[in-house]
PDB file of C-alpha atoms in Angstrom:
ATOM      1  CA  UNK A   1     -69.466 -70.827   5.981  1.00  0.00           C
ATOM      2  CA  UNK A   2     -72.090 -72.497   3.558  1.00  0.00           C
ATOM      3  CA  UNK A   3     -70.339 -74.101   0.600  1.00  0.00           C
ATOM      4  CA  UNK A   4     -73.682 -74.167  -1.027  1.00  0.00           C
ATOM      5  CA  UNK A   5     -76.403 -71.465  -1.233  1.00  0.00           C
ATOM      6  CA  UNK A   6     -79.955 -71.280   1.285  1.00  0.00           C
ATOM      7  CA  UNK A   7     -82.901 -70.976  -1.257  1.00  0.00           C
ATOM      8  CA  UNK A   8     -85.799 -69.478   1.217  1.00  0.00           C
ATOM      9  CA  UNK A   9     -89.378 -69.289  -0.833  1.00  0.00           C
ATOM     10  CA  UNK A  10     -92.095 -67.524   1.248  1.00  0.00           C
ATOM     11  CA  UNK A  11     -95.796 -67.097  -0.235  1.00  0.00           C
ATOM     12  CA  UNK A  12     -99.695 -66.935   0.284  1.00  0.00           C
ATOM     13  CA  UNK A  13    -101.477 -70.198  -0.025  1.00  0.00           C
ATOM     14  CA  UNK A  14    -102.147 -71.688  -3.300  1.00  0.00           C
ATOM     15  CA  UNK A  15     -99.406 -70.131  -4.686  1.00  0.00           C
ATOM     16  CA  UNK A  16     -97.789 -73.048  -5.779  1.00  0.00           C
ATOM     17  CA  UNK A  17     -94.638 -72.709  -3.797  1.00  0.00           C
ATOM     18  CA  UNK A  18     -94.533 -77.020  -3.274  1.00  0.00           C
ATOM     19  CA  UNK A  19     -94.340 -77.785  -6.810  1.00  0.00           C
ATOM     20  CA  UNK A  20     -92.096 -75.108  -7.318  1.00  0.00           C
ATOM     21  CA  UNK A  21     -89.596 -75.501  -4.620  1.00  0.00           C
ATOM     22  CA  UNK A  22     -89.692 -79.379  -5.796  1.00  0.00           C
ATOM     23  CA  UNK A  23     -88.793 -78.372  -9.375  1.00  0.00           C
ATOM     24  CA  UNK A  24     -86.298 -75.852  -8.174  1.00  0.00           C
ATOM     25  CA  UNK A  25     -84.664 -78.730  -5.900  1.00  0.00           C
ATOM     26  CA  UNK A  26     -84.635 -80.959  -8.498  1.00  0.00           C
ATOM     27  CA  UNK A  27     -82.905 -78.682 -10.763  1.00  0.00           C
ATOM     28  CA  UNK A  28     -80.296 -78.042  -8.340  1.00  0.00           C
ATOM     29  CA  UNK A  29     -79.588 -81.093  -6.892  1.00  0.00           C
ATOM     30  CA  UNK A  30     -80.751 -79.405  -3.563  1.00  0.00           C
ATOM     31  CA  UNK A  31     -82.828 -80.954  -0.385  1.00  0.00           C
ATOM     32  CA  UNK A  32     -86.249 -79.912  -0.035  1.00  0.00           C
ATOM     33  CA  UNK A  33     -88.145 -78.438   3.314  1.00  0.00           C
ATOM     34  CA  UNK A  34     -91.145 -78.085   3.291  1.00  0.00           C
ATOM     35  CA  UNK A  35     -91.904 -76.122   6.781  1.00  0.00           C
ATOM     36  CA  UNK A  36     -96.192 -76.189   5.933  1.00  0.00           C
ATOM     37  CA  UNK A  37     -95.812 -79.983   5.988  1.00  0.00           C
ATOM     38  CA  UNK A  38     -94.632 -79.629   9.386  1.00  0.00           C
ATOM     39  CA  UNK A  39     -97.832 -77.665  10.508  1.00  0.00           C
ATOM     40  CA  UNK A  40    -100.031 -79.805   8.489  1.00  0.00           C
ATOM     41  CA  UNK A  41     -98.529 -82.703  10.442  1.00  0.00           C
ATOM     42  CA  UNK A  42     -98.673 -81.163  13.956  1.00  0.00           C
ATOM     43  CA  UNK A  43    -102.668 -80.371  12.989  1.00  0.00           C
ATOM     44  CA  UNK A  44    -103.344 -83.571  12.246  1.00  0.00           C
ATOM     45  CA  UNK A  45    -101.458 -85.146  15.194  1.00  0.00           C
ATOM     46  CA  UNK A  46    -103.467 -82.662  17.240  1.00  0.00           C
ATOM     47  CA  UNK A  47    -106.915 -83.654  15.424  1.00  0.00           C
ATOM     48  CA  UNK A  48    -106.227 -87.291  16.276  1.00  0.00           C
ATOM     49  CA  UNK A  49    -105.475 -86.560  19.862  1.00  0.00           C
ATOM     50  CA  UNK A  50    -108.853 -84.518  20.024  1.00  0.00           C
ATOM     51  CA  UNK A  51    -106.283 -81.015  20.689  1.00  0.00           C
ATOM     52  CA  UNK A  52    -108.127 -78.165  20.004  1.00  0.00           C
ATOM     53  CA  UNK A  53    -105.965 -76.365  17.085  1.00  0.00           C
ATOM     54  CA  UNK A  54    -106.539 -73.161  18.850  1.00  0.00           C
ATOM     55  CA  UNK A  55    -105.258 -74.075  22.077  1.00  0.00           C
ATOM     56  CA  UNK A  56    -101.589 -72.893  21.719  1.00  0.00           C
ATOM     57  CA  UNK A  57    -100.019 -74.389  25.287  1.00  0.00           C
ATOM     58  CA  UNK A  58    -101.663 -78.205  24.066  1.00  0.00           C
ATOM     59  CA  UNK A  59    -100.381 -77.806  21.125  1.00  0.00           C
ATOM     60  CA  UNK A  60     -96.821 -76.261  21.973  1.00  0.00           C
ATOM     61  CA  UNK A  61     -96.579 -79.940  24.439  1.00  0.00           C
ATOM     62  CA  UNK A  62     -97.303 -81.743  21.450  1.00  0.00           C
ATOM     63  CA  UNK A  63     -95.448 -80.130  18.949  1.00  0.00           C
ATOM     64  CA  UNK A  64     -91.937 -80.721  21.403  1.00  0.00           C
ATOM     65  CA  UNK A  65     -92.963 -84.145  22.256  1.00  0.00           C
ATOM     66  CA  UNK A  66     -92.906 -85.291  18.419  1.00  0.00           C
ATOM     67  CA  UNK A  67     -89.775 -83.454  18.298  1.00  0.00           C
ATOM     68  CA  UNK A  68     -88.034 -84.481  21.176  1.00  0.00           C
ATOM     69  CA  UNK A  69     -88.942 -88.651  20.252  1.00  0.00           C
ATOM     70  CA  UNK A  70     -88.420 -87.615  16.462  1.00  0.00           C
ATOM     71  CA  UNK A  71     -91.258 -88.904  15.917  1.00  0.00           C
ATOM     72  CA  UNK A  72     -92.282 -86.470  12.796  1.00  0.00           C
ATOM     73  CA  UNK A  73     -89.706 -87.008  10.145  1.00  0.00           C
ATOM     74  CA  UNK A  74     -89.118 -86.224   6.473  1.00  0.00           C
ATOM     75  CA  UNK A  75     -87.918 -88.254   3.388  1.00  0.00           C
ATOM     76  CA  UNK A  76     -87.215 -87.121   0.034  1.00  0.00           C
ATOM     77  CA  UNK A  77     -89.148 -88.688  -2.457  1.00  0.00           C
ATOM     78  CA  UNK A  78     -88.867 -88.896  -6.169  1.00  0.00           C
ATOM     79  CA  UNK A  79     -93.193 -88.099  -6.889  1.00  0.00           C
ATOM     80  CA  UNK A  80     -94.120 -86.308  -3.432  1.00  0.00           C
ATOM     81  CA  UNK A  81     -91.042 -83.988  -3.470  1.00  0.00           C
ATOM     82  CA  UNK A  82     -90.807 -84.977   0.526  1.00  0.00           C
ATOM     83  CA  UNK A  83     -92.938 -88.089   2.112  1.00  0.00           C
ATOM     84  CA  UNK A  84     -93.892 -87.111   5.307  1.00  0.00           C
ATOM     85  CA  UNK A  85     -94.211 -89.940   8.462  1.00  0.00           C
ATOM     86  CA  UNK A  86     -95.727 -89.758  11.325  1.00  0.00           C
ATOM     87  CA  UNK A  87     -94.484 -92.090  14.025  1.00  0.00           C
ATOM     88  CA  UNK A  88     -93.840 -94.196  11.196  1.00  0.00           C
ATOM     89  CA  UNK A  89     -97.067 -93.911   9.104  1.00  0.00           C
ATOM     90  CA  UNK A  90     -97.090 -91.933   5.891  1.00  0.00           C
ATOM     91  CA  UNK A  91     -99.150 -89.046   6.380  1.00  0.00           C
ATOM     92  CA  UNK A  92     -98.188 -87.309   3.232  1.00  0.00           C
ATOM     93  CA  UNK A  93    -101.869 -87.611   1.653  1.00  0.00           C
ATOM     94  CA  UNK A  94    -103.175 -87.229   4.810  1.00  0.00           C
ATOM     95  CA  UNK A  95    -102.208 -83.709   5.491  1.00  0.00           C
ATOM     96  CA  UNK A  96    -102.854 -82.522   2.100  1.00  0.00           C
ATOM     97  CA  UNK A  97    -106.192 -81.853   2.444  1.00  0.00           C
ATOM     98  CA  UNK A  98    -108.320 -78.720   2.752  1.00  0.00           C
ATOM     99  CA  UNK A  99    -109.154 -79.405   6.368  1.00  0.00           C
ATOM    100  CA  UNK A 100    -105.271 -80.235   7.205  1.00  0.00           C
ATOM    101  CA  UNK A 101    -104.519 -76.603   5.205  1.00  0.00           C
ATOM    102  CA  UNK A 102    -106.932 -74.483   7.572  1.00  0.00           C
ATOM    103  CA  UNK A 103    -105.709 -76.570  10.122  1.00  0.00           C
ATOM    104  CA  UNK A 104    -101.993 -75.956   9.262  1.00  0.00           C
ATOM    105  CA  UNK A 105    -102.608 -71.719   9.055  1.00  0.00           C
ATOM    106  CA  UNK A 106    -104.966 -72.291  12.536  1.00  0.00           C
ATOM    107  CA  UNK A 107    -101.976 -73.869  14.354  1.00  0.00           C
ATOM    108  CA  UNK A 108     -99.093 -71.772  13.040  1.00  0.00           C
ATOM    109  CA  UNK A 109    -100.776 -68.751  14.654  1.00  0.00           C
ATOM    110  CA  UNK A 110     -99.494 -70.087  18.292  1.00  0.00           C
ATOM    111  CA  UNK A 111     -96.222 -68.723  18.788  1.00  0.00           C
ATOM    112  CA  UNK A 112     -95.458 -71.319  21.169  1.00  0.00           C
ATOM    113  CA  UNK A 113     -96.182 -74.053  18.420  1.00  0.00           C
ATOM    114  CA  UNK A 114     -93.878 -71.773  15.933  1.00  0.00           C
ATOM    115  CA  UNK A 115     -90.661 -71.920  18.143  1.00  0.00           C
ATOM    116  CA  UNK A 116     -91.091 -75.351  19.007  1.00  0.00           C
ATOM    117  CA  UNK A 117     -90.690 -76.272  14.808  1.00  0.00           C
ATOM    118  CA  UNK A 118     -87.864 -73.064  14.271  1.00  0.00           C
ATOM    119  CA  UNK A 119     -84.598 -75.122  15.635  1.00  0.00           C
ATOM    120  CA  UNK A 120     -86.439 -78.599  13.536  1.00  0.00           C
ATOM    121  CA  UNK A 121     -86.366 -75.957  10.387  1.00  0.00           C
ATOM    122  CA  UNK A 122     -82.916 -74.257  11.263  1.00  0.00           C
ATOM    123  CA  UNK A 123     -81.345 -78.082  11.471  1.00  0.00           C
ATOM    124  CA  UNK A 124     -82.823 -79.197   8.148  1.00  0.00           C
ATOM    125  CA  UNK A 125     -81.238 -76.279   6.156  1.00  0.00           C
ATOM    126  CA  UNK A 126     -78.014 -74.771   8.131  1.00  0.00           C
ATOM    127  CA  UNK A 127     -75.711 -76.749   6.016  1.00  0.00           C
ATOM    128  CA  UNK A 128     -76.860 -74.807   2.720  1.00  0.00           C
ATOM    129  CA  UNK A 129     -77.801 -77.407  -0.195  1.00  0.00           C
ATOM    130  CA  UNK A 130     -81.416 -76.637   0.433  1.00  0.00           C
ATOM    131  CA  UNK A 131     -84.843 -75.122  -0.678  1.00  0.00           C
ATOM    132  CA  UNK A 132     -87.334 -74.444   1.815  1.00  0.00           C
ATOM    133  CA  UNK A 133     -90.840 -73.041   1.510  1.00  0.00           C
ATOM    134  CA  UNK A 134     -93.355 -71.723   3.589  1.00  0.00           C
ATOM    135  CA  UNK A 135     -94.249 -68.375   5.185  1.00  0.00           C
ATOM    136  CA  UNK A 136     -91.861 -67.234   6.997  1.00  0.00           C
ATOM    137  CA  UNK A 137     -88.641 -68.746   5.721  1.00  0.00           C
ATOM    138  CA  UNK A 138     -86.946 -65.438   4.839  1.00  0.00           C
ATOM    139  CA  UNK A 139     -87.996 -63.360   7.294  1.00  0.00           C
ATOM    140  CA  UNK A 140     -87.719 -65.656  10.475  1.00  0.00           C
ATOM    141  CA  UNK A 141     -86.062 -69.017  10.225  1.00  0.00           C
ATOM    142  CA  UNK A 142     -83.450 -68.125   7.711  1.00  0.00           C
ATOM    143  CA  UNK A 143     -83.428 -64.171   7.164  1.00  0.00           C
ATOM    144  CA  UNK A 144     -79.693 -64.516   5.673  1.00  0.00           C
ATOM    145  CA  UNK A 145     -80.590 -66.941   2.976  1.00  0.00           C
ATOM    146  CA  UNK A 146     -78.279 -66.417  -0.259  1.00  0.00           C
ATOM    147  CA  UNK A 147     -81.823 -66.524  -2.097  1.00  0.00           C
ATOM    148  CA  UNK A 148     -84.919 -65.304  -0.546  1.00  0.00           C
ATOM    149  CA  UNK A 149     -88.039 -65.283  -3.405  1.00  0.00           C
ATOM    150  CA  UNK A 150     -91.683 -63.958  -2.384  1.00  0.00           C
ATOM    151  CA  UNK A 151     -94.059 -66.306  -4.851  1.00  0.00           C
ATOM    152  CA  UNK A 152     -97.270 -64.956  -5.261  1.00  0.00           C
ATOM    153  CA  UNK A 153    -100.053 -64.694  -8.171  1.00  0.00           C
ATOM    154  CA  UNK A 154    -103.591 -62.930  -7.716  1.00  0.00           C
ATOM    155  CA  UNK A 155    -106.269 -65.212  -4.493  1.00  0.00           C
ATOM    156  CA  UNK A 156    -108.754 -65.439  -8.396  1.00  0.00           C
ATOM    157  CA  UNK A 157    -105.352 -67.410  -9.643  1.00  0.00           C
ATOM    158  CA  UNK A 158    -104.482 -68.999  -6.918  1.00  0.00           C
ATOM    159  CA  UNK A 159    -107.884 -70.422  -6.304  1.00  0.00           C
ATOM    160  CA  UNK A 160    -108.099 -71.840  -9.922  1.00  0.00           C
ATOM    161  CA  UNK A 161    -105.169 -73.741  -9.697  1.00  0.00           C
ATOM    162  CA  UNK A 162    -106.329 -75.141  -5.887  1.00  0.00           C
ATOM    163  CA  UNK A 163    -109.636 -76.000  -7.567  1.00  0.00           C
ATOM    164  CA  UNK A 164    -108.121 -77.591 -10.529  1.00  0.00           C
ATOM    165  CA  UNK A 165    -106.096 -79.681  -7.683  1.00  0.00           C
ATOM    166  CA  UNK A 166    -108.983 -80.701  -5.620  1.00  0.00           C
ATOM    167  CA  UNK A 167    -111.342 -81.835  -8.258  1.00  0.00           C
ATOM    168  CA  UNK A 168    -108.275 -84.053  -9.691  1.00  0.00           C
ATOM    169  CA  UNK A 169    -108.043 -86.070  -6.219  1.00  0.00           C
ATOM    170  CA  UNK A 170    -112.089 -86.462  -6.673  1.00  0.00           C
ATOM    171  CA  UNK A 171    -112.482 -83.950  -3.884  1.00  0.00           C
ATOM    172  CA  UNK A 172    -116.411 -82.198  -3.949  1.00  0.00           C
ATOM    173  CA  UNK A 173    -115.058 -78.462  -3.823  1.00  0.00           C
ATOM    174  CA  UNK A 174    -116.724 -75.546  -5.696  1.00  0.00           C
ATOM    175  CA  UNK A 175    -114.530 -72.803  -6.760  1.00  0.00           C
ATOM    176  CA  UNK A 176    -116.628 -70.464  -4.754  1.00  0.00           C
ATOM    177  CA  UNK A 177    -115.659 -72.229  -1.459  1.00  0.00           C
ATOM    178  CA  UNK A 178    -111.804 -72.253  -2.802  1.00  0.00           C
ATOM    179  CA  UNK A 179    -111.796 -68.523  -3.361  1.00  0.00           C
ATOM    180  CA  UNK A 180    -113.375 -68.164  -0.080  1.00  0.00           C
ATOM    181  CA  UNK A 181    -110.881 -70.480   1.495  1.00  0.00           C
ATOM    182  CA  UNK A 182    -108.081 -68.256  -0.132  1.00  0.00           C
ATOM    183  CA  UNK A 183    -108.936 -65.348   0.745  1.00  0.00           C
ATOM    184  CA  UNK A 184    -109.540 -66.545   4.613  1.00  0.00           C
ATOM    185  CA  UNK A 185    -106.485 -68.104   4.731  1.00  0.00           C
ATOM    186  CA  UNK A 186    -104.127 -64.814   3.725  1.00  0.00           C
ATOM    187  CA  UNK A 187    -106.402 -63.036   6.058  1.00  0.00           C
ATOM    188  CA  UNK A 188    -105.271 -65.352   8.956  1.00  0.00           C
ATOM    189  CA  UNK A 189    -101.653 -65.394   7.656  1.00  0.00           C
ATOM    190  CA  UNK A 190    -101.069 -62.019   7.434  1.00  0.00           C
ATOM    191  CA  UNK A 191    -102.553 -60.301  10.275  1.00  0.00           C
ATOM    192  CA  UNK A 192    -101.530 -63.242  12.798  1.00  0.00           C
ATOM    193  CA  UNK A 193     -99.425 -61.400  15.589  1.00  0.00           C
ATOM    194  CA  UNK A 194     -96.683 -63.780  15.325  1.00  0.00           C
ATOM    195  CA  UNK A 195     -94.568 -64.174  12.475  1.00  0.00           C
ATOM    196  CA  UNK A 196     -97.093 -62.800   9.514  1.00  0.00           C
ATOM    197  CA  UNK A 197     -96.664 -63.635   5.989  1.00  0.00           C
ATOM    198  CA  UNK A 198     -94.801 -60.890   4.310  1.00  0.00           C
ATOM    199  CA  UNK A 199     -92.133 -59.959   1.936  1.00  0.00           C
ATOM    200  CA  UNK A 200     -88.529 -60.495   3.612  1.00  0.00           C
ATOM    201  CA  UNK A 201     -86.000 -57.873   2.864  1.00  0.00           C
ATOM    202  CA  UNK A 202     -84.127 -58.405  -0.529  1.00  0.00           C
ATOM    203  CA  UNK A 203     -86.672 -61.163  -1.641  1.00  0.00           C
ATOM    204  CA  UNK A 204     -87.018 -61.512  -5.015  1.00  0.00           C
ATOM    205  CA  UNK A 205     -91.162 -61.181  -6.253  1.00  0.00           C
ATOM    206  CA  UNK A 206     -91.960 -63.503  -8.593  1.00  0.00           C
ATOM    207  CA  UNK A 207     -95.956 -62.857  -9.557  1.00  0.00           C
ATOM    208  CA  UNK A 208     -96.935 -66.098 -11.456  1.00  0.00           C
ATOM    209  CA  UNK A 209    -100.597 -64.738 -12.076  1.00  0.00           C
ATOM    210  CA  UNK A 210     -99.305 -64.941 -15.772  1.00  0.00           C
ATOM    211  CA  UNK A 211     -96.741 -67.148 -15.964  1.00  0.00           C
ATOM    212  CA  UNK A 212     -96.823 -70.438 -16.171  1.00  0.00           C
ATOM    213  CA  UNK A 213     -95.200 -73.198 -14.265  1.00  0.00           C
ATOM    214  CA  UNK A 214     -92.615 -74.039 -16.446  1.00  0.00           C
ATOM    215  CA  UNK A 215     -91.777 -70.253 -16.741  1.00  0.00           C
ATOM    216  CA  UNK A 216     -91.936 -69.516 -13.265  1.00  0.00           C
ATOM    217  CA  UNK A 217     -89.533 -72.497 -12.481  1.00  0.00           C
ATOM    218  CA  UNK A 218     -87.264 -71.510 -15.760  1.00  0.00           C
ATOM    219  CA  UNK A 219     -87.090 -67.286 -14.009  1.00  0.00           C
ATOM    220  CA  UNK A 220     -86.609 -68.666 -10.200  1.00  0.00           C
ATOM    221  CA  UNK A 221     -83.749 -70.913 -11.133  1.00  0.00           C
ATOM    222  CA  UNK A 222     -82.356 -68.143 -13.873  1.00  0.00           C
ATOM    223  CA  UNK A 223     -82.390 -66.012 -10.492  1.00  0.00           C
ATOM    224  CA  UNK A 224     -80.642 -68.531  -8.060  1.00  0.00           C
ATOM    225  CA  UNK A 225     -77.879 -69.233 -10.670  1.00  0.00           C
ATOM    226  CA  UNK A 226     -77.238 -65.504 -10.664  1.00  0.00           C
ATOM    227  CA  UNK A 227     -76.640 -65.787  -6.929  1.00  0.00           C
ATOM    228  CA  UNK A 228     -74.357 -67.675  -7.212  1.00  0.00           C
ATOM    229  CA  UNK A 229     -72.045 -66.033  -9.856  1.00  0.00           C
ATOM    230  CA  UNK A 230     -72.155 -63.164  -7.226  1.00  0.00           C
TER     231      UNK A 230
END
């Protein structure tokens, strides 16, 4: 029996579930997973080891091997939310780029590669204490999480605030490409035949198209403290 509640946020890309889930953590006091990390991390370990991202059964080896040594790990972190090492090196820049995020929705299409990360996820948040993010947190790796949220805003939206984020690390991106990035990745994400993004029964929506961050933190963490009067 969890003393404390599972807070499971699923979403498209660019939807700003990291900073959110951070916030949220934060403001509960809670551990934060973030399960894209993870993919990010196994695409760049593959990209390194010249692995093809769409060979699944390369992939699947590698993923276990990191596992199995422990070799991909995750540390909270005061500015990052969660500093990501690999082997020992901090990867956390690394992996956020746009390259690492096509990479990240390329490999998570390998079921093989999915199950190898599910018992990783499942350890980092059985104890309850937790917010974890990605796509498939509340319909796969934790479908009885106390709180499940689906956080979303329109790909036009979305792709505006990714912009806004790339030019700020001094990354050449026009919005065009972003959109068109976007709109590829939901396309991959939601008709990939394993696992495909979509709203988990009794998830909350939360649209942010109109909101903004401070209100969509201030309604998600309204919501989770209703959970838990329940």
């Amino acid at each position: 029996m969890r003393t404390r509640p599972i807070v499971a946020i699923d979403g498209p890309a660019g939807a700003g579930k990291s900073t959110v889930a951070r916030r949220l953590a934060d403001a509960l006091g809670f551990v934060l997973v973030d399960t894209g990390a993870m993919y990010r991390a196994v695409a760049l370990a593959a990209s390194r080891a010249s692995i093809d991202w769409k060979d699944g059964k390369a992939l699947a080896e590698m993923a276990r091997g990191l596992v199995s040594r422990s070799a991909l790990t995750f540390e909270r972190d005061a500015e990052l939310g969660v500093r990501v090492k690999l082997a020992g090196e901090d990867i956390s820049e690394a992996i956020r780029t746009p390259d690492m995020a096509q990479g990240a929705s390329t490999v998570s299409t390998h079921g093989e590669v999915r199950a190898e990360l599910l018992e990783l996820q499942r350890m980092a948040g059985r104890d309850g204490g937790v917010v974890l993010e990605g796509r498939d947190i509340g319909t796969v790796v934790f479908p009885d999480a106390e709180v499940k949220f689906f956080l979303t805003a329109s790909p036009e939206c979305r792709a505006k605030r990714r912009h806004a984020e790339l030019v700020a690390k001094g990354t050449s991106a026009s919005f065009e490409d972003t959109l068109a990035d976007v709109k590829r990745r939901d396309a991959q994400d939601e008709n990939r035949a394993v696992a495909p993004l979509r709203r988990a029964d009794g998830a909350i929506l939360v649209d942010s198209t109109a909101l903004s961050f401070e209100e969509t933190v201030a309604h998600m963490l309204a919501d989770v403290k209703r959970a838990a009067l329940r």
